[in-house]
CSV table of C-alpha atoms in Angstrom, one decimal:
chain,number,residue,atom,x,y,z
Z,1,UNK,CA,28.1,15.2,-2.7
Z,2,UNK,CA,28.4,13.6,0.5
Z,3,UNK,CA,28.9,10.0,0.5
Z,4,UNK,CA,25.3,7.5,0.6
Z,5,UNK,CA,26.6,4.3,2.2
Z,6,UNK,CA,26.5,5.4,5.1
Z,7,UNK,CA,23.5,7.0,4.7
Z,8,UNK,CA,21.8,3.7,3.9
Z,9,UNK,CA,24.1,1.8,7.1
Z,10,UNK,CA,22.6,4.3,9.4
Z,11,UNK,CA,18.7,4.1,8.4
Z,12,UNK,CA,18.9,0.2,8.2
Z,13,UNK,CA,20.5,0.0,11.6
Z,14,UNK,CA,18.0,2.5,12.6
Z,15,UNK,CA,15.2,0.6,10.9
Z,16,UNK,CA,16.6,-3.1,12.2
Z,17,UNK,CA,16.5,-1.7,15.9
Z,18,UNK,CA,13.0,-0.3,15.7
Z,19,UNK,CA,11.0,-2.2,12.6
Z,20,UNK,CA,12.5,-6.0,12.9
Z,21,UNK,CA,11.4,-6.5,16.1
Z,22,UNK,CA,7.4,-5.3,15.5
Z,23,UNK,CA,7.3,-7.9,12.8
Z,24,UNK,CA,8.2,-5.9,9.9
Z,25,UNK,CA,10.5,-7.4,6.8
Z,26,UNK,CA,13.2,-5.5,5.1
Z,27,UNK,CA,13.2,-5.3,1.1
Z,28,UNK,CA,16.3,-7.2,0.5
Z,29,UNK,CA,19.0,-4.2,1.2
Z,30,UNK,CA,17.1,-1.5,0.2
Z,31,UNK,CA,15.4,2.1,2.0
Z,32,UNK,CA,12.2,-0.6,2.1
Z,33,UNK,CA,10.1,-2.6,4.7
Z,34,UNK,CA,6.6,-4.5,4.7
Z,35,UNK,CA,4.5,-5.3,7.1
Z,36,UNK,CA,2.6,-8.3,5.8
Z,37,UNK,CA,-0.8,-8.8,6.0
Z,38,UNK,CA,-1.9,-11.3,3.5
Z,39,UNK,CA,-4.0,-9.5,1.7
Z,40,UNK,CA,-2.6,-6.2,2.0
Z,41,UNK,CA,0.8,-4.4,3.1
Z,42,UNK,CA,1.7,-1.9,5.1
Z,43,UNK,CA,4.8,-0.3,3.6
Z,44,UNK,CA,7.6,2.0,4.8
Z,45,UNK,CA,10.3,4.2,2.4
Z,46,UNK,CA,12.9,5.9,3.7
Z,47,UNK,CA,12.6,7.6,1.0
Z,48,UNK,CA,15.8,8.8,-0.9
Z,49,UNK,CA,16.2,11.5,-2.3
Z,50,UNK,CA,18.5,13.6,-5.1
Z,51,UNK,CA,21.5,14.2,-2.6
Z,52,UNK,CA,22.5,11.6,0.4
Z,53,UNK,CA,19.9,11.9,3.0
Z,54,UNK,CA,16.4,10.6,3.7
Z,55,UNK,CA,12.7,11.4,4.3
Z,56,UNK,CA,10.1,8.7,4.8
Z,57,UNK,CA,6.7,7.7,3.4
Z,58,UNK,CA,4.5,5.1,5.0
Z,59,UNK,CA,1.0,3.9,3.5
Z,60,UNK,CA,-1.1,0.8,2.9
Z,61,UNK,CA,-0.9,-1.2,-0.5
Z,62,UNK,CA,-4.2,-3.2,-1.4
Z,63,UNK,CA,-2.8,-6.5,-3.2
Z,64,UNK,CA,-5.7,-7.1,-5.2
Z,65,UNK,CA,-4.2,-4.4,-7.7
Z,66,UNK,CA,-1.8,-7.7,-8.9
Z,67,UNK,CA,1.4,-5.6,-10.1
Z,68,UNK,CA,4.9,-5.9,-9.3
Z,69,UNK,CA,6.1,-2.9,-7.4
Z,70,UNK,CA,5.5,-2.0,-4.0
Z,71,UNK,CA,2.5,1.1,-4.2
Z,72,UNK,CA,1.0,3.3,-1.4
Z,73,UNK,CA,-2.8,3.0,-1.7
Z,74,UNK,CA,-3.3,5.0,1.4
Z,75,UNK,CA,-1.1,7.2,2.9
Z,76,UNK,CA,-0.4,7.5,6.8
Z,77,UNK,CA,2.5,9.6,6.8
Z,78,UNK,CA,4.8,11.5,4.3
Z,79,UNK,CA,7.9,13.5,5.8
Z,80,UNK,CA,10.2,15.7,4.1
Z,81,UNK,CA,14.1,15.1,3.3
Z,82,UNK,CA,16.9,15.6,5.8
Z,83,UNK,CA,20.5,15.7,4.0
Z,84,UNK,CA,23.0,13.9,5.7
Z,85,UNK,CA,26.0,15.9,7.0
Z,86,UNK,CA,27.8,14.3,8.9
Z,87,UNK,CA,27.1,11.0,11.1
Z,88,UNK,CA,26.6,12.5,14.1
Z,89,UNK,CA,23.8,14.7,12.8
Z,90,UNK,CA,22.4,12.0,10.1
Z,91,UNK,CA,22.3,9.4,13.6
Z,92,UNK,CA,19.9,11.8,15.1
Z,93,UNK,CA,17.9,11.9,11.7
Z,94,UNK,CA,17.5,8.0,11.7
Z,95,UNK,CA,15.9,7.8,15.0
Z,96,UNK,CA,13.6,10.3,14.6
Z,97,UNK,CA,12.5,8.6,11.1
Z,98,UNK,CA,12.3,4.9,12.6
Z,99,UNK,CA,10.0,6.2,15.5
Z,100,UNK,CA,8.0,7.7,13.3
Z,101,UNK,CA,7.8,4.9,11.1
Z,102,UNK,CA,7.1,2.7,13.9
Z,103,UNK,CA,4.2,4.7,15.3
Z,104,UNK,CA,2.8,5.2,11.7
Z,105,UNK,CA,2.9,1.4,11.3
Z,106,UNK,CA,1.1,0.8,14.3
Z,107,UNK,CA,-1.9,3.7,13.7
Z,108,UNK,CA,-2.2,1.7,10.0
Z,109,UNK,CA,-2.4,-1.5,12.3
Z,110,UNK,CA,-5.3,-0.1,14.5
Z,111,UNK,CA,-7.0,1.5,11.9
Z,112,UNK,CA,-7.1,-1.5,9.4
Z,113,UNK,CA,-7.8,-4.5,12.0
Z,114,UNK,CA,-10.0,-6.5,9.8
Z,115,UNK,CA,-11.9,-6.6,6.5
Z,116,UNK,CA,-15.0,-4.7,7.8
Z,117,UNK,CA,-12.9,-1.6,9.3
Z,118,UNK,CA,-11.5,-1.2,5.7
Z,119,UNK,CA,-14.4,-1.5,3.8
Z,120,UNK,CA,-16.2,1.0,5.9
Z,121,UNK,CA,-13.0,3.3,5.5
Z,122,UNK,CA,-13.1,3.1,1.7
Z,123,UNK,CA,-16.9,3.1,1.1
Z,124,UNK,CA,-17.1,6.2,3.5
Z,125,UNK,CA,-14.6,8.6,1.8
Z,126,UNK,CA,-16.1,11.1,-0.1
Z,127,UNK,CA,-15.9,10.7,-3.7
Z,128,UNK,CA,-12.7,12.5,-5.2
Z,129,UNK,CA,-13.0,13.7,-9.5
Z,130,UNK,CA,-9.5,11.9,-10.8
Z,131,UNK,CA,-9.4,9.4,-8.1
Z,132,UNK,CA,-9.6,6.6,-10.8
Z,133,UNK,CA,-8.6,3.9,-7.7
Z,134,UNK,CA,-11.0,5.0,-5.4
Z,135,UNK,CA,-14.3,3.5,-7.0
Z,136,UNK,CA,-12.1,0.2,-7.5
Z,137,UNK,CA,-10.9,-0.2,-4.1
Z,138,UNK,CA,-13.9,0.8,-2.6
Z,139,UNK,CA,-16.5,-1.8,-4.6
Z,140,UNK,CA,-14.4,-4.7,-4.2
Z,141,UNK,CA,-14.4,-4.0,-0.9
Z,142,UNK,CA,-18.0,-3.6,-0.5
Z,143,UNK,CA,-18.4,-6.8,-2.4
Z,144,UNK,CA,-16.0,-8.6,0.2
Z,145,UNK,CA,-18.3,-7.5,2.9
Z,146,UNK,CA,-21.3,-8.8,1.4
Z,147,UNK,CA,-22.9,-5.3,-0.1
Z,148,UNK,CA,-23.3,-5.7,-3.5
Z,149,UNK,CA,-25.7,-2.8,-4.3
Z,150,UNK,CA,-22.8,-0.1,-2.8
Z,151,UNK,CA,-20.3,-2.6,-4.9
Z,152,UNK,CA,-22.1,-1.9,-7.9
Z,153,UNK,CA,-22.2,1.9,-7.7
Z,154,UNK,CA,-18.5,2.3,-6.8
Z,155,UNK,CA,-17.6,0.1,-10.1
Z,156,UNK,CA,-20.2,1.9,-12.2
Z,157,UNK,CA,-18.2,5.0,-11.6
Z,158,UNK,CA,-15.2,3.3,-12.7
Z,159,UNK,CA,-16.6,2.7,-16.0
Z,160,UNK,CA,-17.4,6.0,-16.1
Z,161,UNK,CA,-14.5,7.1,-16.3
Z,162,UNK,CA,-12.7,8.2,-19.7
Z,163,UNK,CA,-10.4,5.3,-20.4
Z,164,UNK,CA,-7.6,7.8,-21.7
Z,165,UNK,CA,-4.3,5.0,-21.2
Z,166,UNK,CA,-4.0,1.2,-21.5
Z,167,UNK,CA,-4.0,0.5,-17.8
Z,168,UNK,CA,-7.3,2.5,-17.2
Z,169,UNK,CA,-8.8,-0.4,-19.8
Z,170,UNK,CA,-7.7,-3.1,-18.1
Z,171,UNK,CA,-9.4,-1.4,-15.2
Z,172,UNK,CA,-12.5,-1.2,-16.3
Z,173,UNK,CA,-12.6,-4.7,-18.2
Z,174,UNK,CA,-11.8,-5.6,-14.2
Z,175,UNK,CA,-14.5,-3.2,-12.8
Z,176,UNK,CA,-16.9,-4.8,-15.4
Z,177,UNK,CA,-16.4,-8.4,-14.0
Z,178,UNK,CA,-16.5,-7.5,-10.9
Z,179,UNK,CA,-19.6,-5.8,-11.2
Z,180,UNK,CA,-21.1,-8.6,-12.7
Z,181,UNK,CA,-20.4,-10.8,-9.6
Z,182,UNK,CA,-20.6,-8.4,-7.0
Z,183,UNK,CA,-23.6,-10.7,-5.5
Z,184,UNK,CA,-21.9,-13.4,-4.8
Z,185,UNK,CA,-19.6,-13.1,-2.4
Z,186,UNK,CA,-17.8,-16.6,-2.7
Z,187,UNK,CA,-17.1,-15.6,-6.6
Z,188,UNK,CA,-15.2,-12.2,-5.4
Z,189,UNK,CA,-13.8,-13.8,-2.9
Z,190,UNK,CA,-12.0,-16.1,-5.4
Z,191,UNK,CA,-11.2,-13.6,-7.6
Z,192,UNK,CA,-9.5,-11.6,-5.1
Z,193,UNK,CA,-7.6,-14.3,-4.0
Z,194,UNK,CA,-5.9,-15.0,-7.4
Z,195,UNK,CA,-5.2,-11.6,-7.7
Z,196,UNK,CA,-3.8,-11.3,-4.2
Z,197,UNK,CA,-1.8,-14.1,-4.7
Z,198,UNK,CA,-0.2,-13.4,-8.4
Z,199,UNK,CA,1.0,-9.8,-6.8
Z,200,UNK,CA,2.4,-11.6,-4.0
Z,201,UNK,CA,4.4,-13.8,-6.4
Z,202,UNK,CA,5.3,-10.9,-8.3
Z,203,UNK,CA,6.5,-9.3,-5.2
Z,204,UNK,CA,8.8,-12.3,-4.0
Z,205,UNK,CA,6.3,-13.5,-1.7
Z,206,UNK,CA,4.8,-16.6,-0.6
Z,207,UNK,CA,1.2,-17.5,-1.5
Z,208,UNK,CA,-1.9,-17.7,1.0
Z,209,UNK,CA,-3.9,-20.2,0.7
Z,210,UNK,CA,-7.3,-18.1,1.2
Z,211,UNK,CA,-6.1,-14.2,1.1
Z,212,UNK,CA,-9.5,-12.9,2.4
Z,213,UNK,CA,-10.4,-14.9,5.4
């Protein structure tokens, strides 16, 4: 098995050179970078995987979910493996993965501009059978934006749902508060930001005073 140091040496030199300097934070000295935006992250993997190489994986993680692990939401991007051979060849690899990364960073950027380009994003996907997430995301989204009424019928559909492991409870005991204060927007707003700001401490980062703006 080839050797992964310098596997990792070349993608964070790669990474430094193209991610660093667009505002984007490296995970401590790991395949991982954020790009902050209160609220919400964009994240980029390089992602590893069984033998020395590297693909990459770059999506948008909604920090109202409160955990403690970096999570792609919605994905931009997912590219297969390349196995490092030697560093000539792997080199060539690592640029082609931190230009990609780079433009796919800056399409999640443009796409997600504020609030209201989100919410319209989520509330407009089509509903998806097993995409327990979706109504979540989606209603406290609409209840950000002021629309209860869609707010309401994207939680409903969470309760719906069979609750079939712990997590899924927790959920919909979530879902159900929400629901209940989906008309006032000041209410979700705080809700949202406690949330927004416990992940962030979970995650090693520093609070916002007001998450959603």
């Amino acid at each position: 098995m080839a050797d992964r140091s310098p596997v990792l040496r070349i993608i964070t030199s790669a990474a430094r050179e193209s991610l660093k300097p667009i505002g984007l934070a490296q995970r401590g000295r790991s395949r991982l970078w954020i790009d902050d935006h209160e609220w919400w992250l964009g994240v980029v993997e390089f992602t590893p995987p069984r033998i020395a190489g590297s693909g990459l994986y770059v999506g948008a993680m909604w920090l109202w979910h409160d955990v403690d692990h970096l999570a792609f939401h919605v994905d931009a991007v997912r590219i297969g493996s390349e196995l490092f051979r030697t560093e000539e060849q792997f080199t060539r690899v690592a640029l082609g993965l931190r230009r990609q990364a780079a433009g796919n960073v800056t399409a999640l950027r443009e796409k997600f501009p504020a609030l209201p380009d989100i919410a319209q994003y989520l509330t407009s996907r089509p509903v998806r059978r097993g995409y327990f997430w979706d109504g979540f995301d989606s209603g406290i989204a609409a209840a950000l934006t002021g629309d209860p009424h869609t707010a309401r019928d994207h939680f409903e559909r969470v309760l719906q749902e069979d609750a079939l492991a712990p997590w899924m409870v927790e959920a919909q005991e979530k879902a159900r508060e929400l629901r209940a204060i989906a008309a006032d927007r000041d209410a979700v707003t705080a809700w949202v930001t406690r949330a927004v700001n416990s992940c962030r401490s979970k995650l090693g980062l520093t609070p916002v005073p007001r998450a959603i703006g």
